[in-house]
mmCIF file of C-alpha atoms and ligand atoms in Angstrom:
data_model
loop_
_atom_site.group_PDB
_atom_site.id
_atom_site.type_symbol
_atom_site.label_atom_id
_atom_site.label_comp_id
_atom_site.label_asym_id
_atom_site.label_seq_id
_atom_site.Cartn_x
_atom_site.Cartn_y
_atom_site.Cartn_z
ATOM 1 C CA MET A 184 -3.732 29.080 -16.011
ATOM 2 C CA ARG A 185 -2.564 26.684 -13.285
ATOM 3 C CA PRO A 186 -4.487 23.419 -12.927
ATOM 4 C CA ARG A 187 -7.302 23.745 -10.375
ATOM 5 C CA LEU A 188 -8.064 21.291 -7.569
ATOM 6 C CA LEU A 189 -11.467 21.315 -5.882
ATOM 7 C CA LEU A 190 -11.073 20.371 -2.217
ATOM 8 C CA LEU A 191 -14.184 19.283 -0.325
ATOM 9 C CA GLY A 192 -13.493 18.636 3.328
ATOM 10 C CA GLY A 193 -13.251 19.879 6.866
ATOM 11 C CA LEU A 194 -11.731 22.947 8.456
ATOM 12 C CA ASP A 195 -9.332 22.233 11.302
ATOM 13 C CA PRO A 196 -8.610 25.671 12.782
ATOM 14 C CA SER A 197 -5.302 24.444 14.202
ATOM 15 C CA GLY A 198 -4.077 23.689 10.672
ATOM 16 C CA GLY A 199 -2.890 20.193 11.546
ATOM 17 C CA ALA A 200 -5.235 18.463 9.124
ATOM 18 C CA GLY A 201 -8.036 19.138 6.683
ATOM 19 C CA LEU A 202 -8.438 21.877 4.111
ATOM 20 C CA THR A 203 -5.516 24.018 5.272
ATOM 21 C CA VAL A 204 -3.123 21.120 4.798
ATOM 22 C CA ASP A 205 -4.781 20.157 1.509
ATOM 23 C CA ALA A 206 -4.448 23.677 0.142
ATOM 24 C CA MET A 207 -0.838 24.114 1.230
ATOM 25 C CA VAL A 208 0.253 20.866 -0.389
ATOM 26 C CA ALA A 209 -1.609 21.637 -3.615
ATOM 27 C CA GLU A 210 -0.035 25.069 -3.844
ATOM 28 C CA ARG A 211 3.448 23.586 -3.214
ATOM 29 C CA LEU A 212 2.805 21.378 -6.242
ATOM 30 C CA GLY A 213 1.846 24.233 -8.541
ATOM 31 C CA VAL A 214 -1.898 23.624 -8.412
ATOM 32 C CA ALA A 215 -4.511 26.229 -7.517
ATOM 33 C CA ALA A 216 -6.353 25.032 -4.400
ATOM 34 C CA LEU A 217 -10.103 25.656 -4.180
ATOM 35 C CA PRO A 218 -11.062 24.676 -0.618
ATOM 36 C CA VAL A 219 -14.796 24.284 -0.021
ATOM 37 C CA CYS A 220 -15.646 23.539 3.588
ATOM 38 C CA VAL A 221 -18.384 20.945 4.163
ATOM 39 C CA VAL A 222 -17.783 20.503 7.899
ATOM 40 C CA LEU A 223 -16.468 22.766 10.637
ATOM 41 C CA THR A 224 -14.463 21.198 13.434
ATOM 42 C CA ALA A 225 -13.261 22.257 16.877
ATOM 43 C CA GLN A 226 -9.896 20.625 17.460
ATOM 44 C CA SER A 227 -6.219 21.008 18.085
ATOM 45 C CA ARG A 228 -3.412 18.528 18.670
ATOM 46 C CA ARG A 229 -4.779 18.237 22.226
ATOM 47 C CA GLY A 230 -8.080 16.751 21.084
ATOM 48 C CA PHE A 231 -11.165 16.775 18.875
ATOM 49 C CA ALA A 232 -14.075 18.569 20.573
ATOM 50 C CA GLY A 233 -16.716 18.249 17.856
ATOM 51 C CA CYS A 234 -17.818 18.975 14.319
ATOM 52 C CA SER A 235 -20.869 20.359 12.563
ATOM 53 C CA PRO A 236 -21.852 20.210 8.883
ATOM 54 C CA VAL A 237 -21.924 23.398 6.816
ATOM 55 C CA PRO A 238 -25.387 23.879 5.251
ATOM 56 C CA VAL A 239 -25.436 21.847 2.033
ATOM 57 C CA ALA A 240 -26.926 24.708 0.003
ATOM 58 C CA LEU A 241 -24.048 26.974 1.058
ATOM 59 C CA TRP A 242 -21.126 24.711 0.148
ATOM 60 C CA GLN A 243 -22.862 23.649 -3.047
ATOM 61 C CA ALA A 244 -23.321 27.292 -3.997
ATOM 62 C CA ALA A 245 -19.623 27.890 -3.334
ATOM 63 C CA ALA A 246 -18.597 24.905 -5.450
ATOM 64 C CA ARG A 247 -20.939 25.845 -8.287
ATOM 65 C CA LEU A 248 -19.512 29.372 -8.377
ATOM 66 C CA LEU A 249 -15.993 27.979 -8.613
ATOM 67 C CA LEU A 250 -17.000 25.657 -11.448
ATOM 68 C CA ALA A 251 -18.716 28.502 -13.269
ATOM 69 C CA ASP A 252 -15.399 30.380 -13.176
ATOM 70 C CA ALA A 253 -13.336 27.650 -14.821
ATOM 71 C CA PRO A 254 -13.117 23.859 -14.918
ATOM 72 C CA VAL A 255 -11.274 21.873 -12.266
ATOM 73 C CA GLN A 256 -8.744 19.167 -13.183
ATOM 74 C CA ALA A 257 -9.169 17.039 -10.033
ATOM 75 C CA ILE A 258 -11.279 16.766 -6.883
ATOM 76 C CA LYS A 259 -10.261 15.580 -3.428
ATOM 77 C CA VAL A 260 -12.760 14.715 -0.702
ATOM 78 C CA GLY A 261 -11.421 14.687 2.855
ATOM 79 C CA LEU A 262 -13.237 14.690 6.202
ATOM 80 C CA VAL A 263 -16.996 14.684 5.684
ATOM 81 C CA GLY A 264 -18.095 13.073 8.930
ATOM 82 C CA ASP A 265 -21.795 12.783 8.086
ATOM 83 C CA ALA A 266 -23.572 10.198 5.938
ATOM 84 C CA ASN A 267 -26.001 12.693 4.454
ATOM 85 C CA VAL A 268 -23.161 14.989 3.392
ATOM 86 C CA VAL A 269 -21.314 12.075 1.767
ATOM 87 C CA ARG A 270 -24.444 11.391 -0.289
ATOM 88 C CA GLU A 271 -24.819 15.086 -1.181
ATOM 89 C CA ILE A 272 -21.200 15.198 -2.352
ATOM 90 C CA ALA A 273 -21.727 12.115 -4.490
ATOM 91 C CA ALA A 274 -24.839 13.624 -6.086
ATOM 92 C CA PHE A 275 -22.986 16.905 -6.698
ATOM 93 C CA VAL A 276 -20.002 15.182 -8.320
ATOM 94 C CA ALA A 277 -22.249 12.998 -10.488
ATOM 95 C CA GLU A 278 -24.198 16.011 -11.707
ATOM 96 C CA PHE A 279 -21.542 18.704 -12.138
ATOM 97 C CA VAL A 280 -18.087 17.089 -12.411
ATOM 98 C CA PRO A 281 -18.636 13.461 -13.449
ATOM 99 C CA ASP A 282 -15.511 13.089 -15.593
ATOM 100 C CA VAL A 283 -12.954 14.725 -13.305
ATOM 101 C CA PRO A 284 -10.463 12.515 -11.386
ATOM 102 C CA LEU A 285 -11.828 12.073 -7.853
ATOM 103 C CA VAL A 286 -9.639 11.148 -4.869
ATOM 104 C CA VAL A 287 -11.580 10.109 -1.769
ATOM 105 C CA ASP A 288 -9.753 9.963 1.554
ATOM 106 C CA PRO A 289 -12.353 8.155 3.693
ATOM 107 C CA VAL A 290 -11.649 9.816 7.043
ATOM 108 C CA LEU A 291 -13.272 7.751 9.784
ATOM 109 C CA GLY A 292 -11.433 9.136 12.799
ATOM 110 C CA ALA A 293 -8.843 11.592 14.027
ATOM 111 C CA THR A 294 -5.375 10.882 15.415
ATOM 112 C CA THR A 295 -6.439 12.758 18.532
ATOM 113 C CA GLY A 296 -9.629 10.653 18.913
ATOM 114 C CA GLY A 297 -13.043 12.160 19.525
ATOM 115 C CA PHE A 298 -14.698 11.341 16.216
ATOM 116 C CA VAL A 299 -16.163 7.922 15.546
ATOM 117 C CA ALA A 300 -17.701 6.869 12.233
ATOM 118 C CA SER A 301 -21.288 5.588 12.268
ATOM 119 C CA ALA A 302 -22.574 2.579 10.321
ATOM 120 C CA GLU A 303 -24.557 5.043 8.169
ATOM 121 C CA LEU A 304 -21.371 6.908 7.279
ATOM 122 C CA LEU A 305 -19.682 3.679 6.170
ATOM 123 C CA ASP A 306 -22.724 2.752 4.077
ATOM 124 C CA ALA A 307 -22.805 6.181 2.430
ATOM 125 C CA TYR A 308 -19.147 5.902 1.394
ATOM 126 C CA ARG A 309 -19.676 2.392 0.018
ATOM 127 C CA ASP A 310 -23.008 2.997 -1.728
ATOM 128 C CA ALA A 311 -22.711 6.542 -3.014
ATOM 129 C CA LEU A 312 -19.243 8.101 -3.143
ATOM 130 C CA LEU A 313 -16.679 5.342 -3.628
ATOM 131 C CA PRO A 314 -18.339 4.009 -6.814
ATOM 132 C CA LEU A 315 -17.477 7.388 -8.386
ATOM 133 C CA ALA A 316 -13.883 7.506 -7.150
ATOM 134 C CA THR A 317 -10.736 7.300 -9.251
ATOM 135 C CA LEU A 318 -8.848 6.479 -6.066
ATOM 136 C CA CYS A 319 -9.700 5.741 -2.454
ATOM 137 C CA THR A 320 -6.913 6.109 0.137
ATOM 138 C CA PRO A 321 -7.797 4.152 3.300
ATOM 139 C CA ASN A 322 -5.364 3.597 6.154
ATOM 140 C CA LEU A 323 -5.442 0.134 7.708
ATOM 141 C CA PRO A 324 -8.287 0.803 10.214
ATOM 142 C CA GLU A 325 -10.332 2.412 7.423
ATOM 143 C CA LEU A 326 -9.605 -0.523 5.093
ATOM 144 C CA HIS A 327 -10.951 -2.899 7.734
ATOM 145 C CA ALA A 328 -13.987 -0.803 8.620
ATOM 146 C CA LEU A 329 -15.023 -0.199 5.019
ATOM 147 C CA PHE A 330 -13.906 -3.333 3.174
ATOM 148 C CA ASP A 331 -13.172 -6.008 5.796
ATOM 149 C CA GLY A 332 -9.505 -5.441 5.007
ATOM 150 C CA GLU A 333 -9.947 -6.478 1.368
ATOM 151 C CA PRO A 334 -9.070 -3.925 -1.317
ATOM 152 C CA ALA A 335 -10.845 -6.116 -3.891
ATOM 153 C CA LYS A 336 -14.142 -5.226 -2.181
ATOM 154 C CA ALA A 337 -13.499 -1.544 -2.881
ATOM 155 C CA LEU A 338 -12.866 -2.306 -6.544
ATOM 156 C CA SER A 339 -16.035 -4.384 -6.724
ATOM 157 C CA LEU A 340 -18.013 -1.341 -5.577
ATOM 158 C CA GLY A 341 -16.818 0.536 -8.653
ATOM 159 C CA CYS A 342 -13.926 2.453 -7.126
ATOM 160 C CA SER A 343 -11.213 2.418 -9.841
ATOM 161 C CA ALA A 344 -8.211 2.049 -7.540
ATOM 162 C CA VAL A 345 -7.336 1.757 -3.855
ATOM 163 C CA LEU A 346 -4.156 2.933 -2.175
ATOM 164 C CA CYS A 347 -3.858 1.004 1.092
ATOM 165 C CA LYS A 348 -1.616 3.000 3.406
ATOM 166 C CA GLY A 349 0.556 0.993 5.765
ATOM 167 C CA GLY A 350 1.463 3.703 8.250
ATOM 168 C CA HIS A 351 -0.798 2.230 10.955
ATOM 169 C CA GLY A 352 0.773 -1.213 10.555
ATOM 170 C CA GLU A 353 3.574 -2.804 12.537
ATOM 171 C CA GLY A 354 7.059 -3.884 11.622
ATOM 172 C CA ALA A 355 10.200 -2.164 10.461
ATOM 173 C CA GLN A 356 8.809 -1.332 7.033
ATOM 174 C CA VAL A 357 5.793 0.675 5.912
ATOM 175 C CA VAL A 358 4.178 -0.779 2.802
ATOM 176 C CA ASP A 359 1.766 1.334 0.766
ATOM 177 C CA ALA A 360 0.017 -0.744 -1.909
ATOM 178 C CA LEU A 361 -1.997 0.398 -4.927
ATOM 179 C CA PHE A 362 -4.676 -1.960 -6.240
ATOM 180 C CA SER A 363 -6.504 -1.477 -9.535
ATOM 181 C CA ALA A 364 -7.838 -3.478 -12.458
ATOM 182 C CA THR A 365 -4.277 -3.658 -13.783
ATOM 183 C CA GLY A 366 -2.896 -5.300 -10.647
ATOM 184 C CA ARG A 367 -0.941 -4.421 -7.513
ATOM 185 C CA GLN A 368 1.989 -2.098 -7.066
ATOM 186 C CA GLU A 369 3.717 -1.329 -3.784
ATOM 187 C CA TRP A 370 6.146 1.119 -2.230
ATOM 188 C CA ARG A 371 8.240 0.274 0.834
ATOM 189 C CA ARG A 372 10.107 2.508 3.216
ATOM 190 C CA GLU A 373 11.553 2.216 6.688
ATOM 191 C CA ARG A 374 9.178 3.028 9.565
ATOM 192 C CA PHE A 375 10.326 6.243 11.213
ATOM 193 C CA ASP A 376 10.332 6.485 15.011
ATOM 194 C CA ILE A 377 8.840 9.976 15.138
ATOM 195 C CA GLY A 378 5.699 9.593 17.263
ATOM 196 C CA GLU A 379 2.235 10.534 16.062
ATOM 197 C CA VAL A 380 2.016 13.019 13.215
ATOM 198 C CA ARG A 381 -1.183 14.764 12.131
ATOM 199 C CA GLY A 382 -2.091 15.512 8.538
ATOM 200 C CA THR A 383 -0.250 12.645 6.855
ATOM 201 C CA GLY A 384 -3.389 11.191 5.273
ATOM 202 C CA CYS A 385 -4.708 14.582 4.161
ATOM 203 C CA SER A 386 -1.423 15.639 2.627
ATOM 204 C CA LEU A 387 -0.834 12.363 0.805
ATOM 205 C CA ALA A 388 -4.295 12.305 -0.783
ATOM 206 C CA SER A 389 -4.028 15.980 -1.708
ATOM 207 C CA ALA A 390 -0.606 15.497 -3.253
ATOM 208 C CA ILE A 391 -1.936 12.621 -5.351
ATOM 209 C CA ALA A 392 -4.898 14.752 -6.440
ATOM 210 C CA ALA A 393 -2.557 17.640 -7.283
ATOM 211 C CA HIS A 394 -0.350 15.359 -9.377
ATOM 212 C CA LEU A 395 -3.456 14.082 -11.176
ATOM 213 C CA ALA A 396 -4.525 17.685 -11.771
ATOM 214 C CA ASN A 397 -1.071 18.262 -13.266
ATOM 215 C CA GLY A 398 -1.748 15.434 -15.721
ATOM 216 C CA SER A 399 0.165 12.551 -14.117
ATOM 217 C CA PRO A 400 -1.083 9.003 -14.591
ATOM 218 C CA LEU A 401 -2.437 7.510 -11.348
ATOM 219 C CA SER A 402 0.455 5.215 -10.536
ATOM 220 C CA ASN A 403 3.036 8.007 -11.066
ATOM 221 C CA ALA A 404 0.911 10.362 -8.971
ATOM 222 C CA CYS A 405 0.850 7.833 -6.124
ATOM 223 C CA ALA A 406 4.562 6.996 -6.415
ATOM 224 C CA THR A 407 5.585 10.643 -6.324
ATOM 225 C CA ALA A 408 3.266 11.583 -3.457
ATOM 226 C CA VAL A 409 4.323 8.568 -1.357
ATOM 227 C CA ALA A 410 7.990 9.492 -1.863
ATOM 228 C CA GLN A 411 7.338 13.154 -1.065
ATOM 229 C CA LEU A 412 5.531 12.334 2.192
ATOM 230 C CA ALA A 413 8.358 9.964 3.187
ATOM 231 C CA GLN A 414 10.869 12.735 2.547
ATOM 232 C CA VAL A 415 8.988 15.145 4.827
ATOM 233 C CA LEU A 416 8.560 12.515 7.582
ATOM 234 C CA ALA A 417 12.213 11.459 7.379
ATOM 235 C CA ALA A 418 13.306 14.997 8.207
ATOM 236 C CA MET A 419 11.071 15.352 11.298
ATOM 237 C CA GLY A 420 13.299 13.901 14.010
ATOM 238 C CA PRO A 421 12.173 12.308 17.293
ATOM 239 C CA ALA A 422 8.739 12.852 18.882
ATOM 240 C CA ALA A 423 8.154 16.019 20.891
ATOM 241 C CA ALA A 424 8.880 15.866 24.628
ATOM 242 C CA ASP A 425 5.186 16.472 25.449
ATOM 243 C CA ARG A 426 4.265 13.361 23.376
ATOM 244 C CA LEU A 427 1.382 15.242 21.726
ATOM 245 C CA PRO A 428 0.887 14.539 18.014
ATOM 246 C CA ARG A 429 2.896 16.904 15.832
ATOM 247 C CA CYS A 430 1.836 18.597 12.622
ATOM 248 C CA LEU A 431 3.640 17.941 9.370
ATOM 249 C CA PRO A 432 6.103 20.720 8.480
ATOM 250 C CA LEU A 433 4.337 21.546 5.220
ATOM 251 C CA ALA A 434 6.825 24.199 4.198
ATOM 252 C CA GLU A 435 9.171 21.233 3.703
ATOM 253 C CA TRP A 436 6.889 19.545 1.157
ATOM 254 C CA PRO A 437 8.882 19.198 -2.077
ATOM 255 C CA THR A 438 7.781 21.619 -4.768
ATOM 256 C CA SER A 439 8.498 19.340 -7.722
ATOM 257 C CA ALA A 440 5.461 18.158 -9.628
ATOM 258 C CA SER A 441 5.484 14.561 -10.822
HETATM 259 N N1 PLP B 286 -9.868 17.035 10.925
HETATM 260 C C1 PLP B 286 -9.995 17.239 9.633
HETATM 261 C C2 PLP B 286 -10.670 18.476 9.185
HETATM 262 C C3 PLP B 286 -9.491 16.302 8.729
HETATM 263 O O1 PLP B 286 -9.638 16.500 7.411
HETATM 264 C C4 PLP B 286 -8.851 15.135 9.196
HETATM 265 C C5 PLP B 286 -8.302 14.155 8.273
HETATM 266 O O2 PLP B 286 -8.521 14.201 7.084
HETATM 267 C C6 PLP B 286 -8.748 14.965 10.559
HETATM 268 C C7 PLP B 286 -9.253 15.923 11.399
HETATM 269 C C8 PLP B 286 -8.055 13.807 11.140
HETATM 270 O O3 PLP B 286 -6.721 13.952 10.859
HETATM 271 P P1 PLP B 286 -5.597 13.398 11.790
HETATM 272 O O4 PLP B 286 -5.905 11.953 12.010
HETATM 273 O O5 PLP B 286 -4.371 13.568 10.955
HETATM 274 O O6 PLP B 286 -5.597 14.185 13.042
#
């Protein structure tokens, strides 16, 4: 049986981000994707019109049925958007899948705008979900909003490791840095002049979770996923003439597992 990855996150009907991206990347990496939607969104690359939580009892029933079928080897949490749902996810993980590697991508906004994180949402991540996480994958704005820009604060909450993504930074190089109890490790690449691209955060976190589900150690999982995303971005070419954000060409995601 292929390793199974439980995906808790949001549905973006345009397929630019969220569960569709998560599932496609996982499947490219030989992992069975189990997408459970906790929030519905109305969006496209032209904008984010709104989101609404799925009833907790419904997504929990879906997740419990999946777990009753067979164990999962990793879990990835993407867009949640609501403090109460973050707390419900934390309680669910603690009760039903406490020993499974958990990757939390703390989504606090969308490339297209239109979704702003509340103080309650930040508190819920910090108090309830991140203490359970094997890895948290903030971009630079998320790192500042959640941890005042200090990865050590994430570790002090109980999160085992933090991958700080440098894509939102400036300068000719993008630096992604992994912090854990064993120290700091970083990966550098050139910054590509390709305009805004949707789904980079989702796909990176899902690839890491898929590599973990395949049995990779965390640092290998991060190294491989970072390199795979860079490979896909490098092949994208210049921004579209309409300047709207583009979606990642997921069919180009490498199929090799780490
Ligand atoms: N919508 C959903 C459902 C997501 O999961 C995410 C990111 O995880 C976003 C929107 C925001 O993604 P982006 O900033 O790539 O547009």
